[in-house]
Tab-separated table of C-alpha atoms in Angstrom:
chain	number	residue	atom	x	y	z
A	15	MET	CA	0.000	0.000	0.000
A	16	LYS	CA	2.833	2.367	0.799
A	17	SER	CA	4.384	1.824	-2.650
A	18	LEU	CA	1.047	2.695	-4.271
A	19	GLU	CA	0.873	5.935	-2.311
A	20	GLU	CA	4.315	6.901	-3.607
A	21	ILE	CA	3.120	6.773	-7.225
A	22	PRO	CA	2.356	10.328	-8.451
A	23	ARG	CA	-1.326	11.091	-8.860
A	24	ILE	CA	-0.924	12.009	-12.518
A	25	TRP	CA	0.208	8.450	-13.362
A	26	LYS	CA	-2.731	6.937	-11.513
A	27	ARG	CA	-5.106	9.201	-13.394
A	28	ALA	CA	-3.463	8.380	-16.729
A	29	TYR	CA	-3.848	4.663	-16.011
A	30	LEU	CA	-7.526	5.033	-15.120
A	31	VAL	CA	-8.198	7.141	-18.227
A	32	LEU	CA	-6.533	4.546	-20.462
A	33	CYS	CA	-8.497	1.708	-18.865
A	34	PHE	CA	-11.727	3.657	-19.236
A	35	TRP	CA	-10.922	4.415	-22.878
A	36	TYR	CA	-10.207	0.785	-23.728
A	37	ALA	CA	-13.279	-0.356	-21.764
A	38	ALA	CA	-15.418	1.850	-23.990
A	39	ASN	CA	-13.650	0.535	-27.112
A	40	TYR	CA	-14.072	-3.104	-26.132
A	41	ALA	CA	-17.721	-2.549	-25.178
A	42	VAL	CA	-18.592	-0.903	-28.502
A	43	GLY	CA	-16.534	-3.393	-30.533
A	44	THR	CA	-18.049	-6.384	-28.748
A	45	PHE	CA	-21.585	-5.093	-29.204
A	46	ILE	CA	-21.040	-4.517	-32.943
A	47	GLU	CA	-19.461	-7.963	-33.357
A	48	TYR	CA	-22.356	-9.559	-31.482
A	49	LYS	CA	-24.942	-7.828	-33.655
A	50	LEU	CA	-23.287	-8.177	-37.051
A	51	GLU	CA	-20.927	-11.152	-37.003
A	52	ASN	CA	-21.214	-13.540	-34.061
A	53	PRO	CA	-24.482	-13.546	-32.056
A	54	ASN	CA	-23.053	-15.715	-29.267
A	55	SER	CA	-22.836	-14.506	-25.702
A	56	TYR	CA	-19.387	-16.011	-25.078
A	57	ILE	CA	-17.730	-13.177	-27.043
A	58	PHE	CA	-18.617	-10.819	-24.150
A	59	VAL	CA	-16.661	-13.036	-21.747
A	60	ASN	CA	-13.732	-13.366	-24.167
A	61	ASN	CA	-13.412	-9.626	-24.718
A	62	LEU	CA	-13.777	-8.948	-20.998
A	63	GLN	CA	-10.813	-11.235	-20.355
A	64	LEU	CA	-8.838	-9.497	-23.104
A	65	PHE	CA	-9.642	-6.146	-21.501
A	66	GLU	CA	-8.514	-7.353	-18.070
A	67	ALA	CA	-5.249	-8.608	-19.553
A	68	LEU	CA	-4.743	-5.264	-21.302
A	69	CYS	CA	-5.170	-3.333	-18.048
A	70	ILE	CA	-2.435	-5.462	-16.496
A	71	LEU	CA	-0.189	-5.008	-19.529
A	72	ILE	CA	-0.628	-1.220	-19.409
A	73	ILE	CA	1.046	-1.226	-16.000
A	74	ALA	CA	3.880	-3.358	-17.392
A	75	ILE	CA	4.246	-1.012	-20.392
A	76	PHE	CA	4.482	2.034	-18.101
A	77	PHE	CA	7.255	0.439	-16.040
A	78	TYR	CA	9.048	-0.809	-19.146
A	79	THR	CA	8.891	2.613	-20.818
A	80	ASN	CA	10.099	4.296	-17.636
A	81	TRP	CA	13.080	1.927	-17.601
A	82	LEU	CA	13.851	2.625	-21.267
A	83	PHE	CA	13.641	6.388	-20.699
A	84	ARG	CA	17.072	6.429	-19.045
A	85	PHE	CA	18.751	5.390	-22.331
A	86	ASN	CA	19.345	7.387	-25.504
A	87	VAL	CA	16.686	7.779	-28.175
A	88	TYR	CA	18.015	4.989	-30.406
A	89	VAL	CA	17.875	2.437	-27.613
A	90	GLN	CA	14.356	3.616	-26.769
A	91	ILE	CA	13.180	3.178	-30.373
A	92	ALA	CA	14.663	-0.325	-30.597
A	93	GLY	CA	13.252	-1.201	-27.174
A	94	HIS	CA	9.760	-0.033	-28.091
A	95	ALA	CA	9.866	-1.938	-31.377
A	96	ALA	CA	10.602	-5.102	-29.386
A	97	GLY	CA	8.005	-4.116	-26.784
A	98	ALA	CA	5.285	-3.614	-29.402
A	99	MET	CA	6.046	-7.028	-30.880
A	100	MET	CA	5.950	-8.695	-27.452
A	101	HIS	CA	2.651	-6.968	-26.602
A	102	PHE	CA	1.179	-8.185	-29.883
A	103	LEU	CA	2.325	-11.775	-29.236
A	104	VAL	CA	0.939	-11.792	-25.692
A	105	MET	CA	-2.453	-10.366	-26.654
A	106	GLY	CA	-2.542	-12.453	-29.846
A	107	THR	CA	-1.773	-15.644	-27.929
A	108	LEU	CA	-4.495	-14.873	-25.391
A	109	SER	CA	-6.892	-14.200	-28.252
A	110	TYR	CA	-5.923	-17.573	-29.809
A	111	TYR	CA	-6.562	-19.341	-26.516
A	112	LEU	CA	-10.002	-17.779	-26.027
A	113	GLU	CA	-11.168	-18.190	-29.623
A	114	ASP	CA	-9.456	-21.322	-31.012
A	115	TYR	CA	-7.727	-23.330	-28.288
A	116	VAL	CA	-10.859	-23.870	-26.186
A	117	GLU	CA	-12.632	-24.992	-29.353
A	118	GLY	CA	-10.133	-27.804	-29.901
A	119	TYR	CA	-7.820	-26.124	-32.442
A	120	ILE	CA	-4.639	-27.042	-30.596
A	121	GLY	CA	-1.131	-26.929	-32.011
A	122	TRP	CA	1.600	-24.796	-33.489
A	123	ASP	CA	-0.004	-24.557	-36.913
A	124	PHE	CA	-3.319	-23.298	-35.489
A	125	TRP	CA	-1.513	-20.716	-33.291
A	126	LYS	CA	0.592	-19.586	-36.238
A	127	ALA	CA	-2.444	-19.242	-38.482
A	128	HIS	CA	-4.259	-17.244	-35.827
A	129	ILE	CA	-1.314	-14.839	-35.337
A	130	VAL	CA	-0.852	-14.381	-39.092
A	131	GLY	CA	-4.539	-13.647	-39.398
A	132	LEU	CA	-4.257	-10.955	-36.755
A	133	LEU	CA	-1.384	-9.345	-38.662
A	134	LYS	CA	-3.622	-8.781	-41.652
A	135	TRP	CA	-6.142	-6.473	-39.973
A	136	GLU	CA	-7.867	-7.587	-36.790
A	137	GLY	CA	-4.779	-7.547	-34.612
A	138	LEU	CA	-3.556	-4.100	-35.595
A	139	HIS	CA	-5.393	-2.638	-32.610
A	140	PHE	CA	-2.973	-4.565	-30.383
A	141	HIS	CA	-0.141	-2.405	-31.795
A	142	ASP	CA	-2.294	0.688	-31.289
A	143	GLN	CA	-2.736	-0.213	-27.644
A	144	TYR	CA	1.015	-0.248	-27.097
A	145	ILE	CA	1.653	2.922	-29.113
A	146	ILE	CA	-1.109	4.885	-27.371
A	147	THR	CA	0.131	3.804	-23.939
A	148	ILE	CA	3.739	4.862	-24.535
A	149	GLY	CA	2.439	8.044	-26.200
A	150	VAL	CA	0.593	8.932	-22.997
A	151	TYR	CA	3.763	8.226	-21.013
A	152	TYR	CA	5.921	10.552	-23.135
A	153	VAL	CA	3.321	13.331	-23.105
A	154	ILE	CA	3.222	13.220	-19.305
A	155	ARG	CA	7.020	13.193	-19.069
A	156	TYR	CA	7.204	16.179	-21.425
A	157	PHE	CA	4.849	18.294	-19.330
A	158	GLN	CA	6.607	17.173	-16.159
A	159	GLY	CA	9.877	18.368	-17.703
A	160	VAL	CA	8.314	21.739	-18.534
A	161	GLN	CA	6.991	22.066	-14.974
A	162	HIS	CA	10.408	21.119	-13.603
A	163	GLN	CA	12.068	23.822	-15.714
A	164	GLU	CA	9.548	26.410	-14.523
A	165	LYS	CA	10.153	25.340	-10.940
A	166	GLU	CA	13.911	25.681	-11.420
A	167	LYS	CA	13.422	29.172	-12.884
A	168	SER	CA	11.272	30.173	-9.920
A	169	GLU	CA	13.824	28.784	-7.474
A	170	LEU	CA	16.620	30.602	-9.328
A	171	THR	CA	14.664	33.865	-9.202
A	172	LEU	CA	14.080	33.406	-5.479
A	173	LYS	CA	17.746	32.562	-4.963
A	174	ASN	CA	18.777	35.708	-6.855
A	175	ARG	CA	16.502	37.840	-4.691
A	176	GLU	CA	17.888	36.270	-1.535
A	177	MET	CA	21.375	36.886	-2.870
A	178	GLN	CA	20.506	40.533	-3.488
A	179	ILE	CA	19.300	40.898	0.105
A	180	SER	CA	22.442	39.176	1.361
A	181	LEU	CA	24.453	41.476	-0.888
A	182	LEU	CA	22.990	44.582	0.708
A	183	LYS	CA	23.602	43.218	4.180
A	184	SER	CA	27.218	42.453	3.370
A	185	GLN	CA	28.014	45.669	1.530
A	186	ILE	CA	26.151	48.355	3.450
A	187	ASN	CA	27.071	46.795	6.746
A	188	PRO	CA	26.567	48.216	10.249
A	189	HIS	CA	30.318	48.822	10.654
A	190	PHE	CA	30.378	51.165	7.687
A	191	LEU	CA	27.324	52.990	9.017
A	192	PHE	CA	28.785	53.120	12.539
A	193	ASN	CA	32.091	54.563	11.308
A	194	THR	CA	30.307	57.091	9.098
A	195	LEU	CA	28.105	58.279	11.960
A	196	ASN	CA	31.191	58.684	14.125
A	197	SER	CA	32.779	60.773	11.381
A	198	ILE	CA	29.659	62.912	11.125
A	199	ASN	CA	29.626	63.361	14.892
A	200	THR	CA	33.229	64.552	14.773
A	201	LEU	CA	32.552	66.930	11.865
A	202	ILE	CA	29.588	68.572	13.580
A	203	GLY	CA	31.948	70.194	16.046
A	204	SER	CA	34.506	71.321	13.463
A	205	SER	CA	32.648	71.774	10.173
A	206	LYS	CA	28.878	71.612	10.010
A	207	GLU	CA	28.945	72.160	6.247
A	208	GLN	CA	31.200	69.148	5.765
A	209	ALA	CA	28.950	67.126	8.079
A	210	ARG	CA	25.935	68.011	5.937
A	211	LYS	CA	27.799	66.879	2.812
A	212	VAL	CA	28.622	63.520	4.396
A	213	ILE	CA	25.000	63.070	5.468
A	214	THR	CA	23.873	63.791	1.895
A	215	GLN	CA	26.415	61.332	0.515
A	216	LEU	CA	25.340	58.673	3.003
A	217	SER	CA	21.710	59.264	2.045
A	218	ASP	CA	22.584	58.903	-1.654
A	219	ILE	CA	24.410	55.631	-0.951
A	220	PHE	CA	21.457	54.078	0.865
A	221	ARG	CA	18.974	55.346	-1.701
A	222	TYR	CA	21.013	53.797	-4.514
A	223	ALA	CA	21.366	50.534	-2.580
A	224	LEU	CA	17.652	50.272	-1.852
A	225	ASP	CA	16.700	51.117	-5.443
A	226	SER	CA	19.157	48.563	-6.828
A	227	HIS	CA	18.061	45.384	-5.078
A	228	GLY	CA	16.153	44.075	-8.112
A	229	ASP	CA	17.402	42.440	-11.290
A	230	GLN	CA	17.586	45.639	-13.338
A	231	MET	CA	20.839	46.881	-14.847
A	232	VAL	CA	22.262	50.365	-14.354
A	233	LYS	CA	24.532	52.555	-16.428
A	234	LEU	CA	28.182	52.631	-15.467
A	235	ILE	CA	28.074	56.384	-14.911
A	236	HIS	CA	25.513	55.913	-12.104
A	237	GLU	CA	27.559	53.138	-10.540
A	238	LEU	CA	30.604	55.419	-10.583
A	239	ASP	CA	28.651	58.171	-8.812
A	240	PHE	CA	27.776	55.628	-6.128
A	241	ILE	CA	31.454	54.624	-5.787
A	242	ASP	CA	32.486	58.294	-5.573
A	243	ASN	CA	30.092	58.872	-2.669
A	244	TYR	CA	31.388	55.773	-0.916
A	245	ILE	CA	35.017	56.838	-1.329
A	246	ARG	CA	34.352	60.428	-0.187
A	247	ILE	CA	32.811	59.107	3.027
A	248	GLN	CA	35.782	56.810	3.593
A	249	GLN	CA	38.155	59.703	2.914
A	250	VAL	CA	36.527	61.649	5.728
A	251	ARG	CA	37.590	58.822	8.024
A	252	PHE	CA	41.059	58.120	6.582
A	253	GLY	CA	41.962	61.573	5.287
A	254	ASP	CA	45.006	61.820	3.019
A	255	ARG	CA	45.858	58.177	3.708
A	256	LEU	CA	43.222	57.121	1.155
A	257	LYS	CA	43.618	58.236	-2.450
A	258	PHE	CA	41.314	57.228	-5.297
A	259	VAL	CA	42.023	57.344	-9.039
A	260	LYS	CA	39.593	56.550	-11.854
A	261	GLN	CA	40.823	55.497	-15.286
A	262	VAL	CA	37.571	55.103	-17.172
A	263	ASP	CA	37.155	54.947	-20.925
A	264	PHE	CA	34.649	57.654	-21.828
A	265	SER	CA	32.908	55.363	-24.356
A	266	CYS	CA	32.025	52.930	-21.543
A	267	LEU	CA	29.990	55.323	-19.396
A	268	SER	CA	26.676	54.271	-20.947
A	269	VAL	CA	27.384	50.536	-20.607
A	270	GLU	CA	24.849	48.745	-18.411
A	271	ILE	CA	26.144	46.637	-15.532
A	272	PRO	CA	24.589	44.959	-12.475
A	273	PRO	CA	24.080	47.506	-9.669
A	274	MET	CA	26.567	47.568	-6.789
A	275	ILE	CA	28.934	45.228	-8.611
A	276	LEU	CA	32.055	47.345	-7.996
A	277	GLN	CA	31.454	48.392	-4.389
A	278	PRO	CA	32.575	45.099	-2.740
A	279	LEU	CA	35.845	45.272	-4.688
A	280	VAL	CA	36.520	48.844	-3.585
A	281	GLU	CA	35.518	48.048	-0.003
A	282	ASN	CA	37.904	45.087	0.016
A	283	SER	CA	40.785	47.358	-0.978
A	284	VAL	CA	39.879	49.931	1.667
A	285	LYS	CA	39.487	47.461	4.531
A	286	TYR	CA	42.347	45.049	3.880
A	287	GLY	CA	44.780	47.026	1.707
A	288	ILE	CA	44.749	50.696	2.687
A	289	ALA	CA	43.265	50.899	6.190
A	290	PRO	CA	45.854	48.652	7.944
A	291	LYS	CA	48.780	50.372	6.170
A	292	GLU	CA	50.328	53.174	8.206
A	293	ASP	CA	50.975	55.546	5.321
A	294	GLY	CA	47.810	54.490	3.442
A	295	GLY	CA	47.759	54.083	-0.295
A	296	THR	CA	45.935	54.515	-3.584
A	297	ILE	CA	43.010	52.647	-5.082
A	298	ILE	CA	42.817	52.670	-8.878
A	299	LEU	CA	39.565	51.849	-10.680
A	300	THR	CA	40.108	51.003	-14.341
A	301	VAL	CA	37.444	50.498	-16.999
A	302	LYS	CA	38.640	49.874	-20.558
A	303	ARG	CA	37.115	48.531	-23.706
A	304	PHE	CA	38.779	45.769	-25.740
A	305	ASN	CA	36.826	45.108	-28.960
A	306	ASN	CA	33.619	43.387	-27.812
A	307	MET	CA	34.668	43.096	-24.159
A	308	ILE	CA	34.927	45.592	-21.312
A	309	PHE	CA	37.610	45.184	-18.682
A	310	PHE	CA	37.076	46.225	-15.050
A	311	GLU	CA	39.811	46.307	-12.432
A	312	VAL	CA	40.095	47.549	-8.867
A	313	LYS	CA	43.746	47.695	-7.797
A	314	ASP	CA	45.493	49.052	-4.713
A	315	ASP	CA	49.076	49.452	-3.493
A	316	GLY	CA	48.213	48.431	0.051
A	317	LEU	CA	49.435	45.487	2.082
A	318	GLY	CA	48.461	42.941	-0.574
A	319	SER	CA	49.427	39.404	0.401
A	320	ASN	CA	50.780	40.703	3.709
A	321	ALA	CA	47.319	41.818	4.849
A	322	LYS	CA	45.800	40.006	7.823
A	323	LYS	CA	42.033	40.002	7.691
A	324	VAL	CA	40.383	40.950	10.939
A	325	MET	CA	37.221	38.931	11.507
A	326	ASP	CA	35.032	41.801	12.592
A	327	GLY	CA	31.790	40.185	11.447
A	328	SER	CA	31.872	41.638	7.946
A	329	SER	CA	34.993	40.035	6.527
A	330	SER	CA	33.494	36.659	5.693
A	331	GLY	CA	33.873	37.282	1.980
A	332	VAL	CA	30.130	37.267	1.326
A	333	GLY	CA	30.285	40.460	-0.750
A	334	MET	CA	33.086	39.170	-2.990
A	335	LYS	CA	31.419	35.770	-3.334
A	336	ASN	CA	28.099	37.367	-4.277
A	337	THR	CA	29.819	39.548	-6.854
A	338	ASP	CA	31.491	36.531	-8.433
A	339	GLU	CA	28.214	34.542	-8.525
A	340	ARG	CA	26.232	37.475	-9.950
A	341	LEU	CA	28.747	38.032	-12.746
A	342	LYS	CA	28.775	34.331	-13.674
A	343	SER	CA	24.983	33.998	-13.582
A	344	ILE	CA	24.454	37.094	-15.769
A	345	PHE	CA	27.398	37.007	-18.195
A	346	GLY	CA	28.590	33.382	-18.004
A	347	PRO	CA	31.420	31.508	-16.247
A	348	GLY	CA	34.084	33.467	-18.124
A	349	SER	CA	33.066	36.702	-16.376
A	350	GLY	CA	33.982	35.559	-12.871
A	351	LEU	CA	36.389	37.493	-10.675
A	352	ARG	CA	40.143	37.220	-11.265
A	353	ILE	CA	42.119	37.936	-8.102
A	354	HIS	CA	45.847	38.691	-7.966
A	355	SER	CA	47.779	39.460	-4.806
A	356	ASN	CA	51.431	40.077	-4.008
A	357	GLU	CA	53.436	41.988	-1.424
A	358	TRP	CA	53.002	45.244	-3.365
A	359	GLY	CA	49.244	45.235	-3.594
A	360	TYR	CA	46.015	43.562	-4.506
A	361	SER	CA	43.888	43.578	-7.668
A	362	VAL	CA	40.503	42.163	-8.662
A	363	SER	CA	39.316	42.204	-12.281
A	364	PHE	CA	36.607	40.834	-14.551
A	365	PHE	CA	35.361	41.073	-18.128
A	366	ILE	CA	31.832	41.546	-19.424
A	367	PRO	CA	30.673	41.265	-23.059
A	368	PHE	CA	29.767	44.422	-24.945
A	369	GLU	CA	27.702	44.747	-28.100
A	370	GLU	CA	27.597	47.832	-30.254
A	371	PRO	CA	24.074	49.278	-30.461
A	372	ALA	CA	22.492	48.845	-33.878
A	373	VAL	CA	22.465	51.815	-36.223
A	374	GLU	CA	18.659	51.735	-36.343
A	375	GLU	CA	18.514	51.900	-32.554
A	376	LEU	CA	20.858	54.905	-32.460
A	377	ASN	CA	18.802	56.685	-35.104
A	378	SER	CA	15.549	56.028	-33.212
A	379	LYS	CA	17.085	57.436	-30.028
A	380	ALA	CA	18.322	60.489	-31.916
A	381	VAL	CA	14.831	61.125	-33.280
């Protein structure tokens, strides 16, 4: 009973529908045969037994087809050809027993004659029974495959949303907010105007982060504005110890990229390259175009491989890991992060594909 409960409901329903369909066929066929060809009541019993045997064979065909499904298409075709022949022989032999054997026509020659007779016309419905049954199986498997793909897409969408939420938590972390508020508190006593600027920059950072948690792309120029605000706030804390240089190809400013894709790379350089170094250092953001690819790099001259990460609750690498996964999921495995570290600094880079906008599209925008 437990094994029956494990069978999906759709297969149970398909089996019942097939049995009901063949019951109707046998009932109509038997009634017509009784009225037009053989007005003997025993044909009702014979066809009922054939129907019962068919219902059992349908189960066997389902299991056999499910076993064949694991092989390639050529093996399945050959297997079903053999299966159709076996089904015909089983049903044909049962038909011979009910119609001829019980009447005294016993022997190989009588069985052979009966089977050959079925091949001419009457027994073709035995092949149809097999073909229809495996057809139902493949139709169900097809729709199950479609449902499985839709389920995977839904799960992927949910995973991406969860990753976006995790991304925000890892990038705009409480430590950054705490340090910024401390800087603002210090500035209030010395320069209220500067404090107001930092508050505005912090507001812009959080507004951009909250507006960028979906799957939409943003232009590079907007992402750079976000990075500028982040760096300016960090420079309030580190002063002249933190320098920032942008080397951006002007033709790349309108390129669309995932939002907040550069911030974890810049934050990594600040936290582990520049901040622990006594005399600070420089972070260089490079964006260049190479034919149909765009190259991004965040490089610093900080501690590099000599840096010792302090596990302060935000250095678990979640931001970098999310960035790598987002790039691969959007642009393919070749767009993952490339990390290089030595005693003179640290660099993280990646490539994304770039396609020139069509001439028609440019003309439409110009109009």
